[in-house]
């Protein structure tokens, strides 16, 4: 039994499914935050969610608007200072998974959230990296979730805010990184995973009702498909109702304050 | 020794034109009332330091009080752009803003190094990231023991740091609870410091011996400003006004509406105006 669902709901739920009970997950704001909390409220109740404000093991009832909403601290196992967060917990190698979003991504899952155009004379000045540069290098692996659009999935990034697989191949290892980097990119149309050798993002799973043509039209580089792609399982009723409930609670809470 | 005084005295005594100024609070406890007082006193040519510039520096940048800024994430959290910051970087309005951009990890390490009286911070950071190419203050250092190449950034040593906290006692000892961010490090790294507080009490009664207490002898001035962190929040006192953060997007989007908002709410305002935000929530909670 399934209901109708939107592409964004499919994206959030597919992203949530990437997480497991054993993950210690550094949560980016926005789409990643929704996915991580849906995972916690469905199949991964014991997952440890960490936000860069220093809140560790947090279980928010509504999704935070910022990474430091009081809700995160109120429901956390404990809260540490920001230097401790980045030094002991992230750089210390205690975090299995980082979940990031971004403004732009390239075929090797490098992310740009800094500028469009030249750095010194930008056409668009974006917020910048925040925690992302070190999340990308210090977490065991990285998941990325963002909608598949031509503006977001670009052939060339003006700026690499956080490194994914760099130029591809063993670039991370050449720079001395021991972590895996991006292992999955979940969009509203499909799921990409890096090719084991070249590290180029490759479509491995296509959401129901989406065509290869649609994926190609919305991506800024010539898309590679895996030899065998599968259809992403549609959302279950439980997954959909958990997602819709938390979104409704969140909307009420943010409008009230 | 902390002087317990009014906000206007604290800013007059401690914030000077041209200063390197850090106003910290990681989403929580952002010292908005102090930011407004700096605008009212017409301070200029400030070099601003803050991990997340947030609305407080969007306001200082928009009125032209800043010559430069060191930061690591310049957005309106969960909402979008800081429009005054963008206008300064993209169009040099109302004046050019020199930026020194870092990652959160580097800023946090740099504050900690400042508090520890060290000249620089070392971290395993910026690997494969382009910031290292555009910011000459991101350098590398080779570990003398293992040979590993690590990132190095200068420590942050503000002329003055300003934070907001929940409580102070009558000597000026300060208690901070909840998300403590880099506030302790920012105060200890600075030459001078101001702490605005929700309450001044006879006894701090920290909930645990490990709650963050800054002693009065490490602070220059303590000021009673209830509601002084609005529209951010004071844990245990009032929540973050996510509705105001959303509304700011429209206010700050164009120069005229921003300037009108500053005139009405900052230039014609006073520190006591913030108290209604704390009081209103107490009334709602009752």
Coordinates of C-alpha atoms in Angstrom, one line a residue:
Chain A
X1 CA 0.0 0.0 0.0
X2 CA 1.5 3.3 -1.0
X3 CA 0.2 6.8 -1.4
X4 CA 1.1 9.6 -3.7
X5 CA 4.3 11.4 -2.8
X6 CA 6.3 14.3 -4.1
X7 CA 9.8 14.1 -5.5
X8 CA 11.1 16.0 -2.4
X9 CA 9.5 13.5 -0.1
X10 CA 11.1 10.7 -2.1
X11 CA 14.5 12.4 -1.8
X12 CA 14.3 12.9 2.0
X13 CA 13.1 9.3 2.5
X14 CA 15.7 7.8 0.2
X15 CA 18.3 9.8 2.1
X16 CA 17.0 8.7 5.5
X17 CA 17.4 5.0 4.4
X18 CA 21.1 5.5 3.9
X19 CA 21.5 5.8 7.7
X20 CA 21.7 3.0 10.2
X21 CA 21.3 2.6 14.0
X22 CA 25.0 2.4 14.5
X23 CA 25.8 5.7 12.7
X24 CA 27.3 8.7 14.5
X25 CA 26.2 11.4 12.1
X26 CA 27.2 15.0 11.7
X27 CA 24.1 16.7 10.4
X28 CA 24.0 19.6 8.0
X29 CA 21.1 22.0 8.1
X30 CA 18.1 21.8 5.7
X31 CA 17.5 18.7 3.6
X32 CA 20.1 16.6 5.5
X33 CA 18.5 17.5 8.9
X34 CA 15.0 16.3 7.7
X35 CA 16.5 13.0 6.4
X36 CA 18.5 12.3 9.6
X37 CA 15.5 12.8 11.8
X38 CA 13.2 10.7 9.6
X39 CA 15.8 7.9 10.0
X40 CA 15.8 8.4 13.8
X41 CA 12.0 8.3 13.9
X42 CA 11.7 5.2 11.7
X43 CA 14.3 2.5 11.2
X44 CA 17.3 3.9 13.2
X45 CA 16.0 5.0 16.6
X46 CA 19.4 4.6 18.2
X47 CA 21.3 6.7 15.7
X48 CA 23.5 9.5 17.2
X49 CA 22.8 12.8 15.6
X50 CA 25.3 15.7 16.1
X51 CA 25.0 19.3 15.1
X52 CA 28.0 21.6 14.8
X53 CA 26.7 23.8 17.6
X54 CA 28.0 21.1 20.0
X55 CA 24.8 19.2 20.6
X56 CA 25.5 15.5 20.7
X57 CA 22.9 12.7 20.7
X58 CA 20.1 15.2 20.0
X59 CA 16.4 14.1 19.4
X60 CA 14.6 17.2 18.3
X61 CA 10.8 17.0 18.2
X62 CA 10.7 19.7 15.5
X63 CA 13.4 20.3 12.8
X64 CA 15.7 23.2 13.8
X65 CA 15.7 26.3 11.6
X66 CA 19.4 26.9 12.6
X67 CA 22.1 24.5 13.7
X68 CA 21.8 26.0 17.2
X69 CA 18.1 26.1 18.0
X70 CA 17.4 25.5 21.7
X71 CA 15.4 22.4 20.8
X72 CA 18.7 20.7 19.9
X73 CA 20.3 21.4 23.3
X74 CA 17.2 20.6 25.3
X75 CA 17.0 17.1 23.7
X76 CA 20.7 16.3 23.5
X77 CA 22.6 13.7 25.6
X78 CA 25.1 16.4 26.2
X79 CA 26.4 19.7 24.7
X80 CA 30.0 20.7 24.3
X81 CA 31.7 23.9 23.2
X82 CA 32.4 24.5 19.5
X83 CA 36.2 24.1 19.8
X84 CA 35.6 20.7 21.5
X85 CA 33.1 19.7 18.9
X86 CA 35.5 20.3 16.0
X87 CA 38.7 19.2 17.8
X88 CA 37.8 16.1 19.8
X89 CA 34.8 14.7 18.1
X90 CA 35.2 15.6 14.4
X91 CA 39.0 15.8 14.1
X92 CA 39.3 13.0 16.7
X93 CA 37.7 10.6 14.2
X94 CA 34.7 9.8 16.2
X95 CA 32.1 10.5 13.6
X96 CA 31.1 7.8 11.1
X97 CA 29.0 9.8 8.7
X98 CA 28.7 13.4 7.6
X99 CA 25.4 14.5 5.9
X100 CA 25.8 17.6 3.7
X101 CA 23.8 19.7 1.3
X102 CA 25.2 22.3 -1.0
X103 CA 24.5 24.9 -3.6
X104 CA 26.5 23.3 -6.4
X105 CA 28.1 19.9 -6.9
X106 CA 30.3 18.5 -9.7
X107 CA 30.7 14.9 -11.1
X108 CA 33.3 14.1 -8.4
X109 CA 31.0 15.2 -5.6
X110 CA 33.1 18.3 -4.8
X111 CA 30.8 21.0 -3.3
X112 CA 30.6 24.7 -3.7
X113 CA 28.7 26.9 -1.1
X114 CA 31.1 29.9 -1.4
X115 CA 30.8 32.0 -4.6
X116 CA 29.5 31.9 -8.1
X117 CA 32.0 33.8 -10.3
X118 CA 35.5 34.9 -9.3
X119 CA 36.2 34.9 -5.6
X120 CA 37.3 38.5 -5.4
X121 CA 34.5 39.8 -7.6
X122 CA 31.7 37.3 -7.2
X123 CA 28.5 37.3 -9.2
X124 CA 26.7 35.7 -6.2
X125 CA 28.2 35.6 -2.8
X126 CA 27.0 32.4 -1.0
X127 CA 27.2 31.9 2.8
X128 CA 30.5 29.9 2.7
X129 CA 31.8 26.7 4.1
X130 CA 31.0 26.7 7.8
X131 CA 31.9 23.3 9.1
X132 CA 31.9 21.6 5.7
X133 CA 35.6 21.6 4.7
X134 CA 36.6 19.5 7.7
X135 CA 33.4 17.5 7.9
X136 CA 34.2 16.4 4.3
X137 CA 37.7 15.2 5.2
X138 CA 37.3 14.0 8.8
X139 CA 34.0 11.9 8.8
X140 CA 34.3 8.2 7.9
X141 CA 32.1 8.8 4.9
X142 CA 29.8 11.5 3.4
X143 CA 26.3 11.4 2.2
X144 CA 25.0 14.4 0.1
X145 CA 21.4 15.3 -0.6
X146 CA 20.2 18.0 -2.9
X147 CA 17.6 18.4 -5.7
X148 CA 18.9 17.5 -9.2
X149 CA 18.9 20.8 -11.3
X150 CA 21.1 22.3 -13.9
X151 CA 22.0 25.1 -11.6
X152 CA 23.1 22.8 -8.8
X153 CA 24.7 19.9 -10.8
X154 CA 27.3 21.7 -12.8
X155 CA 30.1 20.8 -15.2
X156 CA 32.6 23.0 -13.5
X157 CA 32.7 24.5 -10.0
X158 CA 33.9 28.1 -9.6
X159 CA 35.1 27.2 -6.1
X160 CA 35.7 24.0 -4.2
X161 CA 34.4 24.7 -0.7
X162 CA 34.7 21.1 0.4
X163 CA 36.5 18.3 -1.4
X164 CA 34.7 15.2 -2.5
X165 CA 36.8 13.1 -4.8
X166 CA 38.7 16.1 -6.2
X167 CA 39.9 15.2 -9.7
X168 CA 38.7 11.6 -9.3
X169 CA 40.5 8.4 -8.9
X170 CA 42.7 8.2 -5.8
X171 CA 43.0 12.0 -5.4
X172 CA 41.9 11.8 -1.7
X173 CA 44.5 9.2 -0.9
X174 CA 47.2 11.3 -2.7
X175 CA 46.4 14.2 -0.4
X176 CA 46.8 11.9 2.7
X177 CA 43.1 11.5 3.5
X178 CA 42.2 8.1 5.0
X179 CA 38.4 8.7 5.0
X180 CA 36.1 7.5 2.2
X181 CA 34.6 10.8 1.1
X182 CA 31.2 11.0 -0.6
X183 CA 29.7 7.5 -1.0
X184 CA 26.2 8.4 -2.0
X185 CA 24.3 11.4 -3.5
X186 CA 20.6 11.3 -3.1
X187 CA 18.5 13.6 -5.3
X188 CA 14.8 14.0 -6.0
X189 CA 15.0 12.0 -9.2
X190 CA 17.7 9.4 -8.6
X191 CA 20.6 8.2 -6.4
X192 CA 24.2 8.5 -7.5
X193 CA 27.2 6.5 -6.2
X194 CA 30.8 7.1 -7.2
X195 CA 32.3 4.6 -9.7
X196 CA 34.7 2.4 -7.6
X197 CA 37.7 3.3 -9.9
X198 CA 37.2 6.7 -11.4
X199 CA 35.0 8.1 -8.6
X200 CA 32.7 9.7 -11.1
X201 CA 29.1 9.9 -9.8
X202 CA 27.0 7.2 -11.5
X203 CA 23.3 6.7 -11.4
X204 CA 22.5 3.5 -9.5
X205 CA 18.9 3.9 -8.6
X206 CA 16.0 5.8 -10.3
X207 CA 12.9 6.9 -8.5
X208 CA 9.5 5.6 -9.7
X209 CA 8.1 7.4 -12.7
X210 CA 11.4 9.2 -13.5
X211 CA 13.0 8.7 -17.0
X212 CA 16.7 8.6 -17.9
X213 CA 15.9 11.6 -20.1
X214 CA 14.7 13.7 -17.2
X215 CA 17.9 12.9 -15.3
X216 CA 20.0 13.9 -18.2
X217 CA 18.1 17.1 -18.8
X218 CA 18.5 18.2 -15.2
X219 CA 22.2 17.5 -14.8
X220 CA 25.0 19.8 -16.1
X221 CA 27.3 17.0 -17.2
X222 CA 26.8 14.0 -19.4
X223 CA 25.3 11.5 -17.0
X224 CA 26.7 8.0 -16.5
X225 CA 24.4 5.2 -15.6
X226 CA 25.5 2.0 -13.9
X227 CA 25.3 -1.2 -16.0
X228 CA 22.3 -2.2 -14.0
X229 CA 20.1 0.4 -12.3
X230 CA 17.3 -0.4 -9.9
X231 CA 14.1 1.4 -9.1
X232 CA 14.2 3.1 -5.7
X233 CA 11.6 1.5 -3.5
X234 CA 8.7 4.0 -3.0
X235 CA 8.1 5.5 0.4
X236 CA 6.1 3.3 2.9
X237 CA 3.1 4.7 4.6
X238 CA 5.1 4.9 7.9
X239 CA 7.9 6.8 6.3
X240 CA 5.6 9.3 4.6
X241 CA 3.5 9.9 7.8
X242 CA 6.6 10.4 9.9
X243 CA 8.0 12.9 7.4
X244 CA 4.7 14.8 7.0
X245 CA 4.2 14.9 10.8
X246 CA 7.6 16.4 11.5
X247 CA 7.3 18.9 8.7
X248 CA 3.9 20.0 10.0
X249 CA 5.1 20.3 13.6
X250 CA 8.1 22.3 12.4
X251 CA 6.0 24.7 10.3
X252 CA 3.8 25.4 13.3
X253 CA 6.8 25.9 15.7
X254 CA 8.7 28.3 13.3
X255 CA 5.7 30.5 12.7
X256 CA 4.8 30.7 16.3
X257 CA 8.0 32.0 17.9
Chain B
X1 CA 38.0 43.6 37.4
X2 CA 34.5 43.8 36.0
X3 CA 32.8 47.1 36.2
X4 CA 29.1 46.7 36.5
X5 CA 27.7 49.6 34.4
X6 CA 25.2 50.8 31.8
X7 CA 25.5 49.5 28.2
X8 CA 26.3 53.0 26.9
X9 CA 29.2 53.3 29.4
X10 CA 30.5 49.8 28.6
X11 CA 30.6 50.5 24.9
X12 CA 32.1 54.0 25.4
X13 CA 34.9 52.6 27.6
X14 CA 35.8 49.5 25.6
X15 CA 35.0 49.8 21.9
X16 CA 37.0 52.3 19.9
X17 CA 37.0 53.3 16.2
X18 CA 39.2 50.9 14.2
X19 CA 39.1 48.1 16.8
X20 CA 39.1 44.4 16.0
X21 CA 35.8 43.4 17.5
X22 CA 34.5 39.9 18.2
X23 CA 30.8 39.5 19.2
X24 CA 30.2 35.8 19.7
X25 CA 27.4 33.4 20.5
X26 CA 26.8 30.4 18.2
X27 CA 23.1 31.0 17.3
X28 CA 22.5 31.2 21.0
X29 CA 23.1 34.3 23.2
X30 CA 24.0 36.7 20.4
X31 CA 24.6 40.1 21.9
X32 CA 22.2 42.1 19.8
X33 CA 21.6 44.9 22.3
X34 CA 25.3 45.7 22.4
X35 CA 25.4 45.7 18.5
X36 CA 22.7 48.3 18.5
X37 CA 24.5 50.5 21.0
X38 CA 27.7 50.3 18.9
X39 CA 25.6 51.6 15.9
X40 CA 24.0 54.4 18.0
X41 CA 27.4 55.5 19.2
X42 CA 28.6 55.7 15.6
X43 CA 31.7 53.5 15.9
X44 CA 33.5 53.1 12.6
X45 CA 36.2 51.3 10.7
X46 CA 35.7 48.2 12.9
X47 CA 37.3 44.9 11.9
X48 CA 34.6 42.4 12.8
X49 CA 35.3 38.8 13.8
X50 CA 32.6 36.2 14.2
X51 CA 32.1 32.6 13.1
X52 CA 28.6 33.2 11.8
X53 CA 28.1 36.9 11.1
X54 CA 24.3 36.4 11.4
X55 CA 21.9 39.4 11.6
X56 CA 24.0 41.2 14.2
X57 CA 26.9 41.8 11.6
X58 CA 24.4 42.2 8.7
X59 CA 23.3 45.3 10.7
X60 CA 26.8 46.6 11.4
X61 CA 27.9 46.1 7.8
X62 CA 24.7 47.7 6.4
X63 CA 25.3 50.9 8.4
X64 CA 28.9 51.1 7.2
X65 CA 30.5 50.5 10.6
X66 CA 32.9 47.8 9.3
X67 CA 36.1 48.0 7.2
X68 CA 36.5 44.2 7.2
X69 CA 35.4 40.9 8.5
X70 CA 36.8 37.5 9.5
X71 CA 34.2 34.8 9.4
X72 CA 33.4 31.2 8.5
X73 CA 29.6 31.1 7.5
X74 CA 27.8 34.2 6.3
X75 CA 24.1 33.3 5.9
X76 CA 20.8 33.7 7.6
X77 CA 20.5 30.2 9.2
X78 CA 17.8 28.1 7.5
X79 CA 16.5 31.2 5.6
X80 CA 19.1 32.2 3.0
X81 CA 21.4 35.1 2.4
X82 CA 22.6 38.0 4.6
X83 CA 21.6 40.7 2.1
X84 CA 23.6 43.5 3.6
X85 CA 26.8 41.3 3.7
X86 CA 26.1 40.3 0.1
X87 CA 25.6 43.9 -1.0
X88 CA 28.9 44.9 0.6
X89 CA 30.8 42.1 -1.1
X90 CA 29.1 42.2 -4.5
X91 CA 28.5 46.0 -4.8
X92 CA 30.7 47.6 -2.2
X93 CA 27.7 49.2 -0.6
X94 CA 27.8 51.2 1.6
X95 CA 31.6 50.7 1.5
X96 CA 34.0 47.9 0.5
X97 CA 34.3 45.1 3.0
X98 CA 37.7 43.3 3.1
X99 CA 37.0 39.6 4.0
X100 CA 39.1 37.0 5.6
X101 CA 37.3 33.7 5.3
X102 CA 37.9 30.5 7.2
X103 CA 36.2 27.2 8.1
X104 CA 34.4 26.8 11.4
X105 CA 37.1 24.4 12.6
X106 CA 39.8 26.9 11.9
X107 CA 37.9 29.8 13.6
X108 CA 37.2 27.6 16.7
X109 CA 40.9 26.6 16.8
X110 CA 42.0 30.2 16.4
X111 CA 39.9 31.4 19.3
X112 CA 41.2 28.6 21.5
X113 CA 44.8 29.5 20.5
X114 CA 44.1 33.1 21.3
X115 CA 42.7 32.2 24.8
X116 CA 45.8 30.0 25.3
X117 CA 48.1 33.0 24.5
X118 CA 49.6 31.1 21.5
X119 CA 50.4 32.9 18.2
X120 CA 48.7 30.4 15.9
X121 CA 46.4 27.3 15.8
X122 CA 47.1 24.0 14.1
X123 CA 44.5 21.7 12.7
X124 CA 44.0 18.9 10.2
X125 CA 42.0 21.0 7.9
X126 CA 41.4 22.7 4.5
X127 CA 42.5 19.5 2.6
X128 CA 41.6 20.0 -1.0
X129 CA 39.6 23.1 -0.2
X130 CA 40.0 26.3 -2.3
X131 CA 39.9 28.7 0.7
X132 CA 43.5 28.0 1.3
X133 CA 44.2 29.4 -2.2
X134 CA 42.4 32.8 -1.6
X135 CA 43.2 33.4 2.0
X136 CA 46.9 34.1 2.7
X137 CA 46.3 33.6 6.4
X138 CA 45.8 29.9 5.8
X139 CA 49.3 28.3 5.8
X140 CA 50.8 24.9 6.6
X141 CA 53.2 23.6 9.1
X142 CA 55.1 20.3 9.3
X143 CA 54.8 18.3 12.5
X144 CA 58.4 18.1 13.9
X145 CA 57.6 14.6 15.3
X146 CA 55.7 12.8 12.5
X147 CA 56.4 14.9 9.4
X148 CA 52.6 15.3 8.8
X149 CA 51.7 18.6 7.0
X150 CA 48.9 20.4 8.9
X151 CA 47.0 23.6 8.4
X152 CA 48.0 26.7 10.5
X153 CA 46.0 29.9 11.0
X154 CA 46.9 32.9 13.2
X155 CA 45.2 33.0 16.6
X156 CA 42.3 35.4 17.1
X157 CA 43.3 38.3 19.5
X158 CA 40.4 40.8 19.5
X159 CA 40.9 44.3 21.0
X160 CA 37.5 43.7 22.5
X161 CA 35.1 40.8 22.7
X162 CA 31.4 41.0 23.6
X163 CA 29.1 38.2 24.6
X164 CA 25.7 37.8 26.2
X165 CA 25.1 35.3 29.1
X166 CA 22.3 34.2 31.4
X167 CA 23.4 35.5 34.8
X168 CA 26.1 37.4 36.7
X169 CA 26.4 37.9 40.4
X170 CA 27.0 41.2 42.1
X171 CA 30.8 40.9 41.8
X172 CA 30.5 40.3 38.0
X173 CA 31.1 36.6 37.8
X174 CA 29.3 35.2 34.8
X175 CA 27.4 31.9 34.2
X176 CA 26.8 30.6 30.7
X177 CA 24.6 27.5 30.1
X178 CA 23.3 25.6 27.0
X179 CA 25.1 26.0 23.7
X180 CA 28.3 27.7 24.8
X181 CA 29.9 28.1 21.4
X182 CA 33.2 30.0 21.5
X183 CA 32.1 32.6 24.0
X184 CA 34.6 31.6 26.8
X185 CA 37.4 31.5 24.3
X186 CA 36.4 34.9 22.7
X187 CA 36.5 36.6 26.1
X188 CA 39.8 35.0 27.2
X189 CA 41.4 35.8 23.8
X190 CA 40.6 39.5 24.0
X191 CA 42.3 42.5 25.6
X192 CA 39.0 43.9 26.8
X193 CA 35.6 42.3 27.1
X194 CA 31.9 43.1 27.8
X195 CA 29.3 40.6 29.0
X196 CA 25.6 41.6 28.8
X197 CA 23.4 39.4 31.0
X198 CA 19.7 38.6 31.5
X199 CA 19.9 38.9 35.3
X200 CA 22.1 40.0 38.1
X201 CA 21.6 37.8 41.1
X202 CA 23.0 37.4 44.6
X203 CA 24.2 33.8 44.0
X204 CA 25.0 32.2 40.7
X205 CA 24.0 28.8 41.9
X206 CA 25.5 26.9 38.9
X207 CA 23.7 23.7 38.2
X208 CA 27.0 21.8 38.2
X209 CA 30.6 22.7 39.2
X210 CA 31.4 22.3 35.5
X211 CA 29.0 24.9 34.2
X212 CA 30.8 27.7 32.4
X213 CA 31.7 30.5 34.8
X214 CA 33.9 33.4 33.7
X215 CA 35.3 35.1 36.8
X216 CA 34.9 38.8 37.2
X217 CA 38.7 39.4 37.1
X218 CA 38.7 38.1 33.5
X219 CA 36.0 40.6 32.2
X220 CA 36.1 44.4 31.7
X221 CA 32.4 45.2 32.0
X222 CA 29.2 43.5 33.0
X223 CA 25.9 45.0 31.9
X224 CA 22.3 44.0 32.9
X225 CA 20.3 43.9 29.6
X226 CA 17.3 41.6 29.8
X227 CA 16.2 40.4 26.4
X228 CA 19.6 41.6 25.0
X229 CA 20.0 38.5 22.8
X230 CA 16.7 38.9 20.9
X231 CA 16.0 37.7 18.2
X232 CA 18.5 34.9 19.1
X233 CA 17.8 33.3 22.5
X234 CA 18.8 32.9 26.1
X235 CA 18.4 29.3 27.1
X236 CA 16.0 29.1 30.1
X237 CA 14.7 32.6 29.5
X238 CA 13.2 33.0 26.0
X239 CA 13.3 31.0 22.7
X240 CA 14.9 32.0 19.4
X241 CA 12.5 34.1 17.3
X242 CA 12.7 32.1 14.1
X243 CA 9.8 34.3 12.9
X244 CA 12.0 37.4 13.1
X245 CA 14.9 35.6 11.4
X246 CA 12.5 34.8 8.5
X247 CA 11.1 38.4 8.5
X248 CA 14.7 39.8 8.3
X249 CA 15.1 38.5 4.8
X250 CA 12.5 41.0 3.5
X251 CA 13.7 43.9 5.8
X252 CA 17.3 43.6 4.7
X253 CA 16.7 42.7 1.0
X254 CA 16.7 46.4 -0.1
X255 CA 18.7 49.3 1.1
X256 CA 15.7 51.6 1.8
X257 CA 13.8 49.2 4.0
X258 CA 16.9 48.2 5.9
X259 CA 17.8 51.9 6.5
X260 CA 14.3 52.7 7.7
X261 CA 14.4 49.6 10.0
X262 CA 17.7 50.8 11.6
X263 CA 16.4 54.3 12.0
X264 CA 13.2 53.2 13.8
X265 CA 14.5 50.3 15.8
X266 CA 18.2 51.1 16.5
X267 CA 18.9 54.8 16.2
X268 CA 15.6 55.8 17.9
X269 CA 15.8 52.9 20.3
X270 CA 17.5 52.2 23.7
X271 CA 18.9 49.1 25.5
X272 CA 15.8 48.9 27.7
X273 CA 13.7 48.2 24.6
X274 CA 15.0 44.6 24.6
X275 CA 13.4 43.8 27.9
X276 CA 9.9 43.4 26.3
X277 CA 11.2 40.4 24.4
X278 CA 12.1 38.6 27.7
X279 CA 9.0 39.8 29.4
X280 CA 6.6 38.9 26.6
X281 CA 7.8 35.3 26.7
X282 CA 7.6 35.1 30.5
X283 CA 3.9 36.3 30.2
X284 CA 3.2 33.7 27.5
X285 CA 4.8 30.9 29.6
X286 CA 2.7 31.9 32.7

